[in-house]
Amino acid sequence: TLREWTTAEVFEPLGMLNTFFYDDHEEILPQRAYSYDDRSGTVKKSVLNFANYGATSLFTTVHDFVKWMPNFRHPSVGNARIFELMTTRGKLNDGTQLSYALGVAVGQYKGLPTIDHSGVDAGYRSFMLYFPEQDVGIIVLSNLASCNTVDLARRTADILLDLPTERKPEALKPQAPAQPYGTMAYEPTAPASDYTGVYYCPEIQTEYRISEREGQLYLSHKRIADVRLLPTAADRFKGTYWIFDDMEFSRNRRGEVTGFAVSNRGVTRMEFTKLTEENTKTR
């Protein structure tokens, strides 16, 4: 039968003596790495000022994390049933299988089975990538918001496992940026400035900012890495993060963008309203 496990039962047997859930945000921790956000062009502290734990607030070191990964292959904590549940991918009511299992994502990278998970909070960025067949694990921890830990881990895997990589840029002919998930490239007719601004969803009480940088549109939130928005049709975009799989923008009679509806594997047309001086006052 399954039961609850205490952190002491999980971390201590693995020798992870510097790993714990940070449940008091006022506690002073020696040698703590504070988080920073540099995406505005200047580096500022990105304060993690809450004490939630479970989905977040796990403090660790790269040396401790290295002790965690071998437990996937040779479990000294837990048992076969627990690992079976952890790596069983979920299913939606319509039978669609998800990549997410019970606390980890199960998938493939360049044809090799993988177990992975990313972490994003304040300016912290982390990613673990494990190849069970090769028994190779990669951990990337960062305290800078612009750090793409997923890309760094995958590039490291390319080297360690001698995986095929893209040809060098100078050997390639100029071409349009590749679209994720096989979407078709679309040349937008509306200026990027139409879409920039802050968008709010009262249903989840969350707002996102869309900005333009070097001719590209990016969606930002303090809890995720910046998401590039790639045009797929008129007033329609696909984000480089799965949450924003399909974004359709709406306009008023004057042709001004008033919001967008986002759809993905979990939601259908969740509405976000573009904030203006008028509707911000009434929010």
Coordinates of N, CA and C in Angstrom, one line a residue, residues 62-246:
V62 N 23.5 21.3 -6.2 CA 23.8 20.4 -7.4 C 24.5 19.1 -6.9
H63 N 25.3 19.2 -5.8 CA 25.9 18.0 -5.2 C 24.8 17.1 -4.6
D64 N 23.8 17.6 -4.0 CA 22.7 16.8 -3.4 C 21.9 16.2 -4.6
F65 N 21.6 17.0 -5.6 CA 20.8 16.5 -6.7 C 21.4 15.4 -7.4
V66 N 22.7 15.4 -7.5 CA 23.4 14.3 -8.1 C 23.2 13.0 -7.4
K67 N 22.9 13.0 -6.1 CA 22.6 11.8 -5.3 C 21.2 11.4 -5.5
W68 N 20.3 12.3 -6.0 CA 18.9 11.9 -6.2 C 18.7 11.1 -7.4
M69 N 19.4 11.4 -8.5 CA 19.1 10.8 -9.8 C 19.4 9.3 -9.8
P70 N 20.5 8.7 -9.2 CA 20.7 7.3 -9.3 C 19.5 6.5 -8.6
N71 N 18.7 7.1 -7.8 CA 17.6 6.4 -7.2 C 16.6 6.0 -8.2
F72 N 16.5 6.6 -9.4 CA 15.6 6.2 -10.4 C 16.0 4.8 -10.9
R73 N 17.2 4.5 -11.0 CA 17.7 3.2 -11.5 C 17.9 2.2 -10.4
H74 N 18.5 2.6 -9.3 CA 18.8 1.7 -8.2 C 18.1 2.2 -6.9
P75 N 16.8 2.0 -6.8 CA 16.1 2.7 -5.7 C 16.5 2.2 -4.3
S76 N 17.1 3.1 -3.5 CA 17.3 2.8 -2.1 C 16.2 3.4 -1.2
V77 N 15.5 4.4 -1.8 CA 14.4 5.0 -1.2 C 13.1 4.7 -2.1
G78 N 12.1 4.2 -1.5 CA 10.9 3.9 -2.4 C 11.0 2.4 -2.8
N79 N 10.1 2.1 -3.8 CA 10.1 0.7 -4.3 C 9.6 0.8 -5.8
A80 N 9.5 -0.4 -6.4 CA 9.2 -0.5 -7.8 C 7.8 0.1 -8.1
R81 N 6.9 -0.1 -7.2 CA 5.5 0.4 -7.4 C 5.5 1.9 -7.4
I82 N 6.2 2.5 -6.5 CA 6.3 4.0 -6.5 C 6.8 4.5 -7.8
F83 N 7.9 3.9 -8.3 CA 8.5 4.4 -9.5 C 7.6 4.1 -10.8
E84 N 6.9 3.0 -10.7 CA 5.9 2.8 -11.8 C 4.9 3.9 -11.8
L85 N 4.4 4.3 -10.7 CA 3.4 5.3 -10.6 C 4.0 6.7 -11.1
M86 N 5.2 6.9 -10.6 CA 5.8 8.2 -11.0 C 6.0 8.4 -12.5
T87 N 6.2 7.3 -13.2 CA 6.5 7.4 -14.6 C 5.3 6.9 -15.5
T88 N 4.1 6.8 -14.9 CA 2.9 6.5 -15.7 C 2.3 7.8 -16.1
R89 N 2.3 8.0 -17.5 CA 1.7 9.2 -18.0 C 0.2 9.3 -17.8
G90 N -0.2 10.5 -17.5 CA -1.7 10.8 -17.3 C -2.4 10.8 -18.6
K91 N -3.8 10.6 -18.5 CA -4.7 10.7 -19.6 C -5.8 11.6 -19.4
L92 N -6.2 12.3 -20.4 CA -7.4 13.2 -20.3 C -8.7 12.3 -20.5
N93 N -9.8 12.9 -20.2 CA -11.1 12.1 -20.3 C -11.3 11.6 -21.7
D94 N -10.8 12.3 -22.7 CA -11.0 11.8 -24.1 C -10.0 10.8 -24.5
G95 N -9.1 10.4 -23.6 CA -8.1 9.4 -23.9 C -6.8 9.9 -24.4
T96 N -6.7 11.2 -24.5 CA -5.4 11.8 -24.9 C -4.4 11.6 -23.8
Q97 N -3.2 11.1 -24.2 CA -2.2 10.8 -23.3 C -1.3 12.0 -23.1
L98 N -1.0 12.4 -21.9 CA -0.1 13.5 -21.6 C 1.3 13.1 -21.5
S99 N 2.2 14.0 -21.5 CA 3.6 13.7 -21.3 C 3.9 13.7 -19.8
Y100 N 3.0 14.4 -19.0 CA 3.3 14.5 -17.6 C 2.8 13.2 -16.9
A101 N 3.6 12.8 -16.0 CA 3.3 11.6 -15.2 C 3.0 12.1 -13.7
L102 N 3.5 11.4 -12.7 CA 3.2 11.8 -11.3 C 4.4 12.5 -10.8
G103 N 4.6 13.8 -11.1 CA 5.7 14.5 -10.6 C 6.9 14.7 -11.5
V104 N 6.9 13.9 -12.6 CA 7.9 14.1 -13.6 C 7.3 14.0 -15.0
A105 N 8.0 14.4 -16.0 CA 7.5 14.3 -17.4 C 8.3 13.1 -18.0
V106 N 7.6 12.3 -18.8 CA 8.2 11.2 -19.5 C 8.1 11.4 -21.0
G107 N 9.2 11.3 -21.7 CA 9.2 11.5 -23.1 C 10.4 11.0 -23.8
Q108 N 10.8 11.7 -24.8 CA 12.0 11.3 -25.6 C 12.8 12.6 -26.0
Y109 N 14.1 12.4 -26.1 CA 14.9 13.4 -26.7 C 15.8 12.8 -27.8
K110 N 15.6 13.2 -29.0 CA 16.3 12.6 -30.1 C 16.3 11.1 -30.1
G111 N 15.1 10.6 -29.9 CA 14.9 9.1 -30.0 C 15.2 8.3 -28.7
L112 N 15.7 9.0 -27.7 CA 16.1 8.3 -26.4 C 15.0 8.6 -25.4
P113 N 14.5 7.6 -24.7 CA 13.6 7.8 -23.6 C 14.2 8.7 -22.5
T114 N 13.3 9.6 -21.9 CA 13.8 10.5 -20.9 C 12.8 10.7 -19.8
I115 N 13.3 11.1 -18.6 CA 12.5 11.5 -17.5 C 13.0 12.9 -17.2
D116 N 12.2 13.9 -17.1 CA 12.7 15.2 -16.8 C 11.7 16.1 -16.0
H117 N 12.1 17.2 -15.6 CA 11.3 18.2 -14.9 C 12.0 19.5 -14.8
S118 N 11.3 20.6 -15.0 CA 11.8 21.9 -14.9 C 11.3 22.6 -13.7
G119 N 12.0 23.6 -13.3 CA 11.5 24.4 -12.1 C 11.7 25.9 -12.4
V120 N 10.7 26.7 -12.1 CA 10.7 28.1 -12.4 C 10.0 28.8 -11.2
D121 N 10.7 29.7 -10.6 CA 10.1 30.6 -9.5 C 10.9 31.8 -9.3
A122 N 10.3 33.0 -9.2 CA 11.1 34.2 -9.1 C 12.1 34.2 -10.2
G123 N 13.4 34.4 -9.9 CA 14.5 34.3 -10.9 C 15.2 33.0 -10.9
Y124 N 14.7 32.0 -10.2 CA 15.3 30.7 -10.2 C 14.9 29.9 -11.4
R125 N 15.8 29.2 -12.0 CA 15.5 28.3 -13.1 C 16.3 27.0 -12.9
S126 N 15.6 25.9 -13.1 CA 16.2 24.6 -12.9 C 15.7 23.6 -13.9
F127 N 16.5 22.5 -14.2 CA 16.0 21.5 -15.1 C 16.8 20.2 -14.8
M128 N 16.1 19.1 -14.7 CA 16.8 17.8 -14.6 C 16.4 17.0 -15.8
L129 N 17.3 16.3 -16.4 CA 17.1 15.5 -17.5 C 17.8 14.1 -17.3
Y130 N 17.0 13.0 -17.3 CA 17.6 11.7 -17.0 C 17.3 10.8 -18.2
F131 N 18.3 10.0 -18.6 CA 18.2 9.1 -19.7 C 18.3 7.7 -19.0
P132 N 17.1 7.0 -18.8 CA 17.2 5.7 -18.0 C 17.9 4.6 -18.7
E133 N 17.9 4.5 -20.0 CA 18.5 3.4 -20.7 C 20.1 3.6 -20.6
Q134 N 20.5 4.9 -20.7 CA 22.0 5.1 -20.6 C 22.4 5.4 -19.2
D135 N 21.5 5.5 -18.2 CA 21.8 5.9 -16.8 C 22.6 7.1 -16.8
V136 N 22.2 8.1 -17.5 CA 22.9 9.4 -17.6 C 21.9 10.5 -17.1
G137 N 22.4 11.3 -16.1 CA 21.5 12.4 -15.6 C 22.2 13.7 -15.7
I138 N 21.5 14.8 -16.0 CA 22.0 16.1 -16.2 C 21.2 17.1 -15.3
I139 N 21.8 17.9 -14.6 CA 21.2 18.9 -13.7 C 21.7 20.3 -14.0
V140 N 20.8 21.2 -14.2 CA 21.2 22.6 -14.4 C 20.4 23.5 -13.5
L141 N 21.1 24.2 -12.6 CA 20.5 25.1 -11.7 C 21.0 26.5 -11.9
S142 N 20.1 27.5 -11.9 CA 20.5 28.9 -12.2 C 19.7 29.8 -11.3
N143 N 20.2 31.0 -11.0 CA 19.5 32.0 -10.2 C 19.4 33.3 -11.1
L144 N 19.3 33.1 -12.4 CA 19.2 34.2 -13.3 C 18.0 33.9 -14.3
A145 N 17.0 34.8 -14.3 CA 15.8 34.5 -15.0 C 15.9 34.2 -16.5
S146 N 16.9 34.8 -17.1 CA 17.1 34.6 -18.6 C 17.8 33.3 -18.9
C147 N 18.2 32.6 -18.0 CA 18.9 31.3 -18.2 C 18.0 30.2 -18.8
N148 N 18.3 29.7 -19.9 CA 17.5 28.6 -20.5 C 18.1 27.3 -20.1
T149 N 17.7 26.8 -19.0 CA 18.2 25.6 -18.4 C 17.9 24.4 -19.2
V150 N 16.8 24.3 -19.9 CA 16.4 23.2 -20.7 C 17.4 23.1 -21.9
D151 N 17.6 24.2 -22.5 CA 18.5 24.2 -23.7 C 19.9 23.8 -23.3
L152 N 20.4 24.3 -22.1 CA 21.7 23.9 -21.6 C 21.8 22.4 -21.3
A153 N 20.8 21.9 -20.7 CA 20.8 20.4 -20.4 C 20.8 19.6 -21.7
R154 N 20.1 20.0 -22.7 CA 20.0 19.2 -23.9 C 21.3 19.3 -24.7
R155 N 21.9 20.5 -24.7 CA 23.2 20.6 -25.4 C 24.3 19.8 -24.7
T156 N 24.2 19.7 -23.4 CA 25.1 18.9 -22.6 C 24.9 17.4 -23.0
A157 N 23.6 17.0 -23.1 CA 23.3 15.6 -23.5 C 23.9 15.3 -24.9
D158 N 23.8 16.3 -25.8 CA 24.3 16.0 -27.1 C 25.8 15.7 -27.0
I159 N 26.5 16.3 -26.1 CA 28.0 16.0 -26.0 C 28.2 14.7 -25.3
L160 N 27.6 14.5 -24.2 CA 27.8 13.3 -23.4 C 27.4 12.0 -24.1
L161 N 26.3 12.1 -24.8 CA 25.8 10.9 -25.5 C 26.1 10.9 -27.0
D162 N 26.9 11.9 -27.4 CA 27.3 11.9 -28.9 C 26.1 11.9 -29.8
L163 N 25.1 12.8 -29.5 CA 23.9 12.8 -30.2 C 24.0 13.7 -31.4
P164 N 23.3 13.5 -32.5 CA 23.4 14.4 -33.7 C 22.9 15.8 -33.3
T165 N 23.6 16.8 -33.8 CA 23.3 18.2 -33.6 C 23.1 18.9 -34.9
E166 N 22.5 20.1 -34.8 CA 22.3 20.9 -36.0 C 23.7 21.3 -36.6
R167 N 23.6 21.5 -38.0 CA 24.9 21.9 -38.6 C 25.2 23.4 -38.1
K168 N 26.4 23.7 -38.3 CA 26.8 25.1 -37.9 C 26.1 26.1 -38.7
P169 N 25.7 27.3 -38.1 CA 24.9 28.3 -38.8 C 25.6 28.7 -40.1
E170 N 26.9 28.8 -40.2 CA 27.5 29.3 -41.4 C 27.4 28.3 -42.5
A171 N 27.1 27.0 -42.2 CA 26.9 26.0 -43.3 C 25.5 25.9 -43.8
L172 N 24.6 26.7 -43.2 CA 23.2 26.7 -43.6 C 22.8 27.8 -44.4
K173 N 21.9 27.6 -45.3 CA 21.4 28.7 -46.1 C 20.4 29.5 -45.3
P174 N 20.3 30.8 -45.5 CA 19.3 31.6 -44.7 C 17.9 31.1 -44.9
Q175 N 17.2 31.0 -43.8 CA 15.8 30.5 -43.9 C 15.0 31.1 -42.7
A176 N 13.7 30.9 -42.9 CA 12.8 31.5 -41.8 C 13.0 30.6 -40.5
P177 N 12.8 31.2 -39.4 CA 12.9 30.4 -38.1 C 11.9 29.2 -38.1
A178 N 12.4 28.1 -37.6 CA 11.6 26.9 -37.5 C 10.4 27.1 -36.6
Q179 N 9.3 26.5 -37.0 CA 8.1 26.6 -36.2 C 8.0 25.4 -35.3
P180 N 7.6 25.5 -34.0 CA 7.5 24.3 -33.2 C 6.3 23.4 -33.5
Y181 N 6.4 22.1 -33.2 CA 5.3 21.2 -33.3 C 4.8 21.1 -34.8
G182 N 5.6 21.5 -35.7 CA 5.2 21.3 -37.1 C 4.2 22.3 -37.6
T183 N 4.1 23.5 -37.0 CA 3.2 24.5 -37.5 C 3.7 25.2 -38.7
M184 N 2.9 25.7 -39.5 CA 3.3 26.3 -40.8 C 3.8 27.8 -40.5
A185 N 4.8 28.2 -41.2 CA 5.3 29.6 -41.1 C 4.2 30.5 -41.7
Y186 N 4.1 31.7 -41.1 CA 3.1 32.7 -41.5 C 3.7 34.0 -41.4
E187 N 3.6 34.8 -42.5 CA 4.2 36.1 -42.4 C 3.1 37.1 -41.9
P188 N 3.3 37.7 -40.7 CA 2.2 38.5 -40.2 C 2.0 39.8 -41.0
T189 N 0.8 40.3 -41.1 CA 0.5 41.5 -41.8 C 0.3 42.7 -40.8
A190 N -0.1 42.3 -39.5 CA -0.3 43.4 -38.5 C 1.0 43.7 -37.8
P191 N 1.3 44.9 -37.4 CA 2.5 45.3 -36.7 C 2.5 44.6 -35.3
A192 N 3.8 44.3 -34.9 CA 3.9 43.7 -33.6 C 3.4 44.6 -32.4
S193 N 3.4 45.9 -32.6 CA 2.9 46.8 -31.6 C 1.5 46.6 -31.3
D194 N 0.7 46.0 -32.2 CA -0.7 45.8 -32.0 C -0.9 44.9 -30.8
Y195 N 0.0 44.0 -30.5 CA -0.2 43.0 -29.5 C 0.5 43.2 -28.2
T196 N 1.4 44.2 -28.2 CA 2.1 44.5 -26.9 C 1.2 45.1 -25.9
G197 N 1.5 44.7 -24.6 CA 0.7 45.2 -23.5 C 0.5 44.2 -22.4
V198 N -0.3 44.5 -21.5 CA -0.6 43.6 -20.3 C -2.0 43.0 -20.5
Y199 N -2.1 41.6 -20.3 CA -3.3 40.9 -20.5 C -3.7 40.2 -19.1
Y200 N -4.9 40.2 -18.8 CA -5.4 39.7 -17.5 C -6.5 38.7 -17.7
C201 N -6.5 37.7 -16.9 CA -7.6 36.7 -16.8 C -8.2 36.6 -15.4
P202 N -9.4 37.1 -15.2 CA -10.0 37.1 -13.9 C -10.2 35.7 -13.4
E203 N -10.4 34.7 -14.3 CA -10.7 33.3 -13.9 C -9.6 32.8 -13.0
I204 N -8.3 33.0 -13.4 CA -7.2 32.5 -12.7 C -6.4 33.7 -12.0
Q205 N -6.9 34.9 -12.1 CA -6.3 36.1 -11.5 C -4.8 36.2 -11.8
T206 N -4.5 36.1 -13.1 CA -3.2 36.1 -13.5 C -3.0 37.1 -14.7
E207 N -1.9 37.8 -14.8 CA -1.7 38.6 -15.9 C -0.3 38.3 -16.6
Y208 N -0.3 38.5 -17.9 CA 0.9 38.3 -18.7 C 1.2 39.6 -19.5
R209 N 2.5 39.8 -19.7 CA 2.9 41.0 -20.5 C 3.5 40.5 -21.8
I210 N 3.0 41.1 -22.9 CA 3.6 40.8 -24.2 C 4.4 42.0 -24.7
S211 N 5.6 41.8 -25.1 CA 6.5 42.9 -25.5 C 7.2 42.5 -26.8
E212 N 7.8 43.5 -27.4 CA 8.5 43.3 -28.7 C 10.0 43.5 -28.5
R213 N 10.8 42.5 -29.0 CA 12.2 42.7 -28.9 C 12.8 42.2 -30.2
E214 N 13.5 43.1 -30.9 CA 14.2 42.8 -32.1 C 13.2 42.1 -33.2
G215 N 12.0 42.7 -33.2 CA 11.1 42.3 -34.2 C 10.3 41.0 -33.8
Q216 N 10.6 40.4 -32.6 CA 9.9 39.2 -32.1 C 9.0 39.6 -31.0
L217 N 7.9 38.9 -30.9 CA 7.0 39.0 -29.7 C 7.3 38.0 -28.6
Y218 N 7.3 38.5 -27.4 CA 7.6 37.6 -26.2 C 6.5 37.8 -25.2
L219 N 6.1 36.7 -24.5 CA 5.2 36.8 -23.4 C 6.0 36.5 -22.1
S220 N 5.7 37.3 -21.1 CA 6.5 37.3 -19.9 C 5.7 37.2 -18.6
H221 N 6.2 36.4 -17.7 CA 5.6 36.3 -16.3 C 6.7 36.0 -15.4
K222 N 6.7 36.4 -14.2 CA 7.8 36.2 -13.3 C 8.1 34.7 -12.9
R223 N 7.1 33.9 -13.2 CA 7.2 32.5 -12.8 C 7.6 31.6 -13.9
I224 N 7.7 32.1 -15.2 CA 8.2 31.3 -16.3 C 9.2 32.0 -17.1
A225 N 10.0 31.3 -17.8 CA 10.9 31.9 -18.8 C 10.1 32.6 -19.9
D226 N 10.7 33.6 -20.5 CA 10.0 34.3 -21.6 C 9.6 33.3 -22.7
V227 N 8.4 33.5 -23.2 CA 7.9 32.6 -24.2 C 7.8 33.4 -25.6
R228 N 8.5 32.9 -26.6 CA 8.4 33.6 -27.9 C 7.1 33.2 -28.6
L229 N 6.4 34.1 -29.2 CA 5.2 33.9 -29.9 C 5.4 33.9 -31.4
L230 N 5.1 32.8 -32.0 CA 5.3 32.6 -33.4 C 4.0 32.6 -34.2
P231 N 3.9 33.5 -35.2 CA 2.6 33.6 -35.9 C 2.3 32.4 -36.7
T232 N 1.0 32.0 -36.7 CA 0.5 30.9 -37.5 C -0.6 31.2 -38.4
A233 N -1.3 32.4 -38.2 CA -2.4 32.8 -39.0 C -2.6 34.3 -38.6
A234 N -3.6 34.9 -39.3 CA -3.9 36.3 -38.9 C -4.4 36.4 -37.4
D235 N -3.7 37.2 -36.6 CA -4.0 37.4 -35.2 C -4.0 36.1 -34.4
R236 N -3.1 35.1 -34.9 CA -3.0 33.8 -34.2 C -1.6 33.5 -34.0
F237 N -1.2 32.9 -32.8 CA 0.2 32.6 -32.5 C 0.3 31.3 -31.8
K238 N 1.5 30.8 -31.8 CA 1.8 29.6 -31.1 C 3.0 29.9 -30.2
G239 N 2.9 29.6 -28.9 CA 4.1 29.9 -28.1 C 5.1 28.8 -28.0
T240 N 6.3 29.1 -27.6 CA 7.3 28.1 -27.5 C 7.2 27.4 -26.2
Y241 N 6.2 27.6 -25.4 CA 5.9 26.9 -24.2 C 4.5 26.3 -24.4
W242 N 4.3 25.0 -24.0 CA 3.1 24.3 -24.4 C 1.8 25.0 -23.8
I243 N 1.9 25.7 -22.7 CA 0.7 26.3 -22.2 C 0.0 27.3 -23.2
F244 N 0.9 27.9 -24.1 CA 0.4 28.8 -25.1 C 0.4 28.2 -26.4
D245 N -0.2 27.0 -26.5 CA -0.2 26.2 -27.7 C -0.9 26.9 -28.9
D246 N -2.0 27.6 -28.6 CA -2.8 28.3 -29.6 C -3.4 29.6 -29.0

